[in-house]
PDB file of C-alpha atoms in Angstrom:
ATOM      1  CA  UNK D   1      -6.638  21.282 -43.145  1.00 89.00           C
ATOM      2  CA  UNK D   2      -8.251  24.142 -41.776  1.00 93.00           C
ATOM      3  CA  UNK D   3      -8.409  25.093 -37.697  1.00 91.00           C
ATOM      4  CA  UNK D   4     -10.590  27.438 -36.074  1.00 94.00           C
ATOM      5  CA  UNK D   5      -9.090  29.014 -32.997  1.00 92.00           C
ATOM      6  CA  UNK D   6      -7.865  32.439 -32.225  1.00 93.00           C
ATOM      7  CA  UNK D   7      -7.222  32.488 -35.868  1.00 95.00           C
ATOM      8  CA  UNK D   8      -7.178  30.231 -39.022  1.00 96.00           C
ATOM      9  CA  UNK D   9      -4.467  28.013 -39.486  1.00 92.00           C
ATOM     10  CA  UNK D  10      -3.947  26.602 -42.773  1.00 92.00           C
ATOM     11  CA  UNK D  11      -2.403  23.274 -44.403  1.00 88.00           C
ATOM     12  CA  UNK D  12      -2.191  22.399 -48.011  1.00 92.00           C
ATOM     13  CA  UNK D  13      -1.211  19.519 -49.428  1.00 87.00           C
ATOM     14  CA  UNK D  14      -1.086  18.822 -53.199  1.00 90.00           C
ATOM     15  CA  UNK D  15      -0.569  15.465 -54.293  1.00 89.00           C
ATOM     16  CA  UNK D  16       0.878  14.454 -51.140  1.00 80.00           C
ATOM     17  CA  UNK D  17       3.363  17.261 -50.327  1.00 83.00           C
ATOM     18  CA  UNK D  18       3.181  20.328 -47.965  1.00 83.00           C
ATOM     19  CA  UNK D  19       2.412  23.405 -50.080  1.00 89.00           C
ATOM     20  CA  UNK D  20       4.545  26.024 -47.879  1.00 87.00           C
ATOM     21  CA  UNK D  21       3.540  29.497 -46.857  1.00 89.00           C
ATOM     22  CA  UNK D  22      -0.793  28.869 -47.264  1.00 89.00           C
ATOM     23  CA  UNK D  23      -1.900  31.499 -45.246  1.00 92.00           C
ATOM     24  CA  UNK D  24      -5.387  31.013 -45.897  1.00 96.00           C
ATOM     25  CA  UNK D  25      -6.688  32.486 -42.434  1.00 94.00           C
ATOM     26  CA  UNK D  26      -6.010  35.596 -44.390  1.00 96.00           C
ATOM     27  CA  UNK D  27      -8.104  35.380 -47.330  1.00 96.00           C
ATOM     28  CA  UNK D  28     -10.105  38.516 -48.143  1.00 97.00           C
ATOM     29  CA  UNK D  29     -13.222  37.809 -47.632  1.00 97.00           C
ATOM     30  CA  UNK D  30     -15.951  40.982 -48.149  1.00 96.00           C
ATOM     31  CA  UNK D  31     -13.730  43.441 -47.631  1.00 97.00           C
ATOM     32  CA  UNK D  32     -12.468  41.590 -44.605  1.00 96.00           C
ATOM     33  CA  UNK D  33      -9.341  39.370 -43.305  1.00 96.00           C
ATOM     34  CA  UNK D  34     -11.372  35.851 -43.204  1.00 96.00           C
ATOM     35  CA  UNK D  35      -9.959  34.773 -39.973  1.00 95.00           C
ATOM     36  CA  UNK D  36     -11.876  38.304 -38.384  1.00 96.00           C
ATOM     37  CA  UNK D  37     -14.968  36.975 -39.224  1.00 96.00           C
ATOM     38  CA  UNK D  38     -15.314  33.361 -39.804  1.00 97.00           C
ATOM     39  CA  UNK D  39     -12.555  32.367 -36.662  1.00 97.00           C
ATOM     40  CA  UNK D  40     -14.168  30.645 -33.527  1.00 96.00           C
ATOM     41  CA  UNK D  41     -12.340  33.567 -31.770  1.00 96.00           C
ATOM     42  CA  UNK D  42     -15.283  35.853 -34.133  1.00 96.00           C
ATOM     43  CA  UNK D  43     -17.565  33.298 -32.945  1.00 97.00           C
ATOM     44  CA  UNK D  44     -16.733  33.962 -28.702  1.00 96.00           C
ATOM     45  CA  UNK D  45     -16.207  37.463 -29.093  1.00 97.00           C
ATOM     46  CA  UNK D  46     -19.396  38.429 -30.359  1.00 97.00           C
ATOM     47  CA  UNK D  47     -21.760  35.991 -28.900  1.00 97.00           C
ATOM     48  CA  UNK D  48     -22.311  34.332 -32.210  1.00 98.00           C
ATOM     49  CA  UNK D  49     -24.680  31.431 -32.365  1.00 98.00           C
ATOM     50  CA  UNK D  50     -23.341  28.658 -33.960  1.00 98.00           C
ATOM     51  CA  UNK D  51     -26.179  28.784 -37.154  1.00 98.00           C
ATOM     52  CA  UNK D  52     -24.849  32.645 -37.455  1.00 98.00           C
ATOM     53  CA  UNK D  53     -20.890  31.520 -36.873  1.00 98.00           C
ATOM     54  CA  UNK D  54     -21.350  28.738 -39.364  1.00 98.00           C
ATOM     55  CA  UNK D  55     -22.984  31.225 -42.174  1.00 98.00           C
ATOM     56  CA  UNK D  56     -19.643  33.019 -42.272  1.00 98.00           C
ATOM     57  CA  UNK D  57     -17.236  30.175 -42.023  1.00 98.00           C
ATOM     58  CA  UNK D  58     -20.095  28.991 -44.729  1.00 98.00           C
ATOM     59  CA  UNK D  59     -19.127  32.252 -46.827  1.00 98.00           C
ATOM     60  CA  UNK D  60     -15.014  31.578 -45.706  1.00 98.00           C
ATOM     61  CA  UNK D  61     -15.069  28.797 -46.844  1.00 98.00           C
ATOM     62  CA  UNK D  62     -17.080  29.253 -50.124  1.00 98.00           C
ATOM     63  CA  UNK D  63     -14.247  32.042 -51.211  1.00 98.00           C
ATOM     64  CA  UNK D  64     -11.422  29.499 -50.489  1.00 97.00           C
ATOM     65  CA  UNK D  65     -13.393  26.684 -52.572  1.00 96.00           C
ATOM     66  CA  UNK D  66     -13.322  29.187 -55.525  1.00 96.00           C
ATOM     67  CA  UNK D  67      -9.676  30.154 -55.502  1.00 95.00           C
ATOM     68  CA  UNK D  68      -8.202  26.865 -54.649  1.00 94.00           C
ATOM     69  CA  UNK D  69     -11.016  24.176 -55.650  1.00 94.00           C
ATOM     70  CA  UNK D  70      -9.856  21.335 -53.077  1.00 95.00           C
ATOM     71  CA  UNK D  71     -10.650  17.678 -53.055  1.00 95.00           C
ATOM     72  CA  UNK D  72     -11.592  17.813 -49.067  1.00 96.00           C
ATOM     73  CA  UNK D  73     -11.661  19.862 -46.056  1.00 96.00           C
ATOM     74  CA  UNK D  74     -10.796  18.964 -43.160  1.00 93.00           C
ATOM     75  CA  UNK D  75     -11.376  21.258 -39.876  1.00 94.00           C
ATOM     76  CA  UNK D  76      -9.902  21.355 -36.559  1.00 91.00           C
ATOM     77  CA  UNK D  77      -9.403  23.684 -33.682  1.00 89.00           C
ATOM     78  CA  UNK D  78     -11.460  23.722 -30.415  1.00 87.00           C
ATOM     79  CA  UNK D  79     -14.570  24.185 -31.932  1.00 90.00           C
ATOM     80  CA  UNK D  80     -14.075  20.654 -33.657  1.00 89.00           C
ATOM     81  CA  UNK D  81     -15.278  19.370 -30.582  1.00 90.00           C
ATOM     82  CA  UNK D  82     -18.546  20.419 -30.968  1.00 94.00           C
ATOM     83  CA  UNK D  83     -18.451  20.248 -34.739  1.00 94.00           C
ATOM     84  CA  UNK D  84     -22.202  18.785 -35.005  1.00 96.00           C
ATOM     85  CA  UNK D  85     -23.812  21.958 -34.098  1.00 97.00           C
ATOM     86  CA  UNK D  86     -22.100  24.058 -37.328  1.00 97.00           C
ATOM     87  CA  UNK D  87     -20.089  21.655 -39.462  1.00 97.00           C
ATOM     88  CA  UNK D  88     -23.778  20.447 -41.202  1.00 98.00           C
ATOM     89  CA  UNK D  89     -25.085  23.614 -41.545  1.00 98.00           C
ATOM     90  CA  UNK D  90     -22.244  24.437 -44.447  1.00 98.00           C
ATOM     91  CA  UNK D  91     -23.499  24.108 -47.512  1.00 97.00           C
ATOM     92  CA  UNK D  92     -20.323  23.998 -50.199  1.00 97.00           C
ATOM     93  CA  UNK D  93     -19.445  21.900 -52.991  1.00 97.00           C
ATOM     94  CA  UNK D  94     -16.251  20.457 -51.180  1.00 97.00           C
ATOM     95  CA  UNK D  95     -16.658  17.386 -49.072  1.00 97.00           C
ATOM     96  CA  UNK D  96     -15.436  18.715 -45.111  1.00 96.00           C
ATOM     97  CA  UNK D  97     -14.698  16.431 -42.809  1.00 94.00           C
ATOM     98  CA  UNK D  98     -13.850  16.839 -38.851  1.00 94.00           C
ATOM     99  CA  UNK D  99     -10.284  16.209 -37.741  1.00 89.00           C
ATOM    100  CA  UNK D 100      -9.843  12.933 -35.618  1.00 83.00           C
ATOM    101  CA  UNK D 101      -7.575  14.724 -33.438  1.00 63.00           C
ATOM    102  CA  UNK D 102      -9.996  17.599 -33.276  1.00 56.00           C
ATOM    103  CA  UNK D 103      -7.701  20.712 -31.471  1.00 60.00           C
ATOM    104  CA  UNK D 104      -4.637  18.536 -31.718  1.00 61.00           C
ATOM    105  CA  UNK D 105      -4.939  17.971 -35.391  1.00 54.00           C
ATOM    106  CA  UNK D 106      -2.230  20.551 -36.472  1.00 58.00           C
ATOM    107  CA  UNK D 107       0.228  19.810 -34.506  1.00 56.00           C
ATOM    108  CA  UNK D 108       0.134  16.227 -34.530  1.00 62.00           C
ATOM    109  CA  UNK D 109      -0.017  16.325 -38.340  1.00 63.00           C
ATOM    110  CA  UNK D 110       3.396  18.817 -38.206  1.00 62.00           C
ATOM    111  CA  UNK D 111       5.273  16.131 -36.073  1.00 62.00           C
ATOM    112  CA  UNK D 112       4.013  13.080 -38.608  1.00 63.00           C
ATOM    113  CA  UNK D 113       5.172  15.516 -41.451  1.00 62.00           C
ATOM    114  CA  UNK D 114       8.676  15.719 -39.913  1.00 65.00           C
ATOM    115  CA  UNK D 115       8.796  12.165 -38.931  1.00 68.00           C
ATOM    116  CA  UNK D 116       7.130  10.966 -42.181  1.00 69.00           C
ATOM    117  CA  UNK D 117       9.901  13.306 -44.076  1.00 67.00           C
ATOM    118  CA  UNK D 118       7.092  15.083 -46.124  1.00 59.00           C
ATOM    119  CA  UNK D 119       8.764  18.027 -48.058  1.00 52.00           C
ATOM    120  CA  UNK D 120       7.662  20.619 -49.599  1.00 50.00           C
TER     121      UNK D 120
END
């Protein structure tokens, strides 16, 4: 689970179970911390498009695929809401799918985590 905010938060889960400290937001990424470039914050702050936003959550994403190889993505965050106008434009070999919960997505899955008693 990835969400696009103010940062990149980050959730991995390997055969069901929370793998801790995945600070993927943090990922170099050409030279740069990913979450500088590819966050919606990047996206807001300088008057990105969402074709140009998407090519570097594209390129984000694209470095994360290669170091970790996941089954799916899944993105939240704010800009989930309007996930139509970027989410098809990636072009990766991962399946990515939009969060159900959109910008509640993280936090919701943290509380089912804790009530589900997933460990990690």
């Amino acid at each position: 689970l990835l969400t696009f905010g103010t940062g990149i938060g980050s959730a991995l889960f390997v055969d069901g179970r929370l793998v801790p400290n995945t600070e993927f937001g943090h990922i170099e990424v050409d030279g740069h911390d990913g979450e500088t470039k590819a966050a919606a914050s990047a996206k807001e702050n300088e008057g990105l498009s969402y074709p140009d936003w998407a090519k570097r959550v594209n390129r984000y994403l694209s470095v994360l695929e290669n170091l970790v190889w996941p089954d799916l993505i899944i993105v939240g965050g704010g800009v989930s809401k309007k996930a139509e106008k970027w989410v098809p434009l990636l072009q990766i070999r991962t399946p990515i799918t939009v969060a159900t919960r959109q910008n509640q997505a993280g936090i919701i899955g943290a509380a089912a985590a804790v009530a589900e008693g997933i460990a990690h």
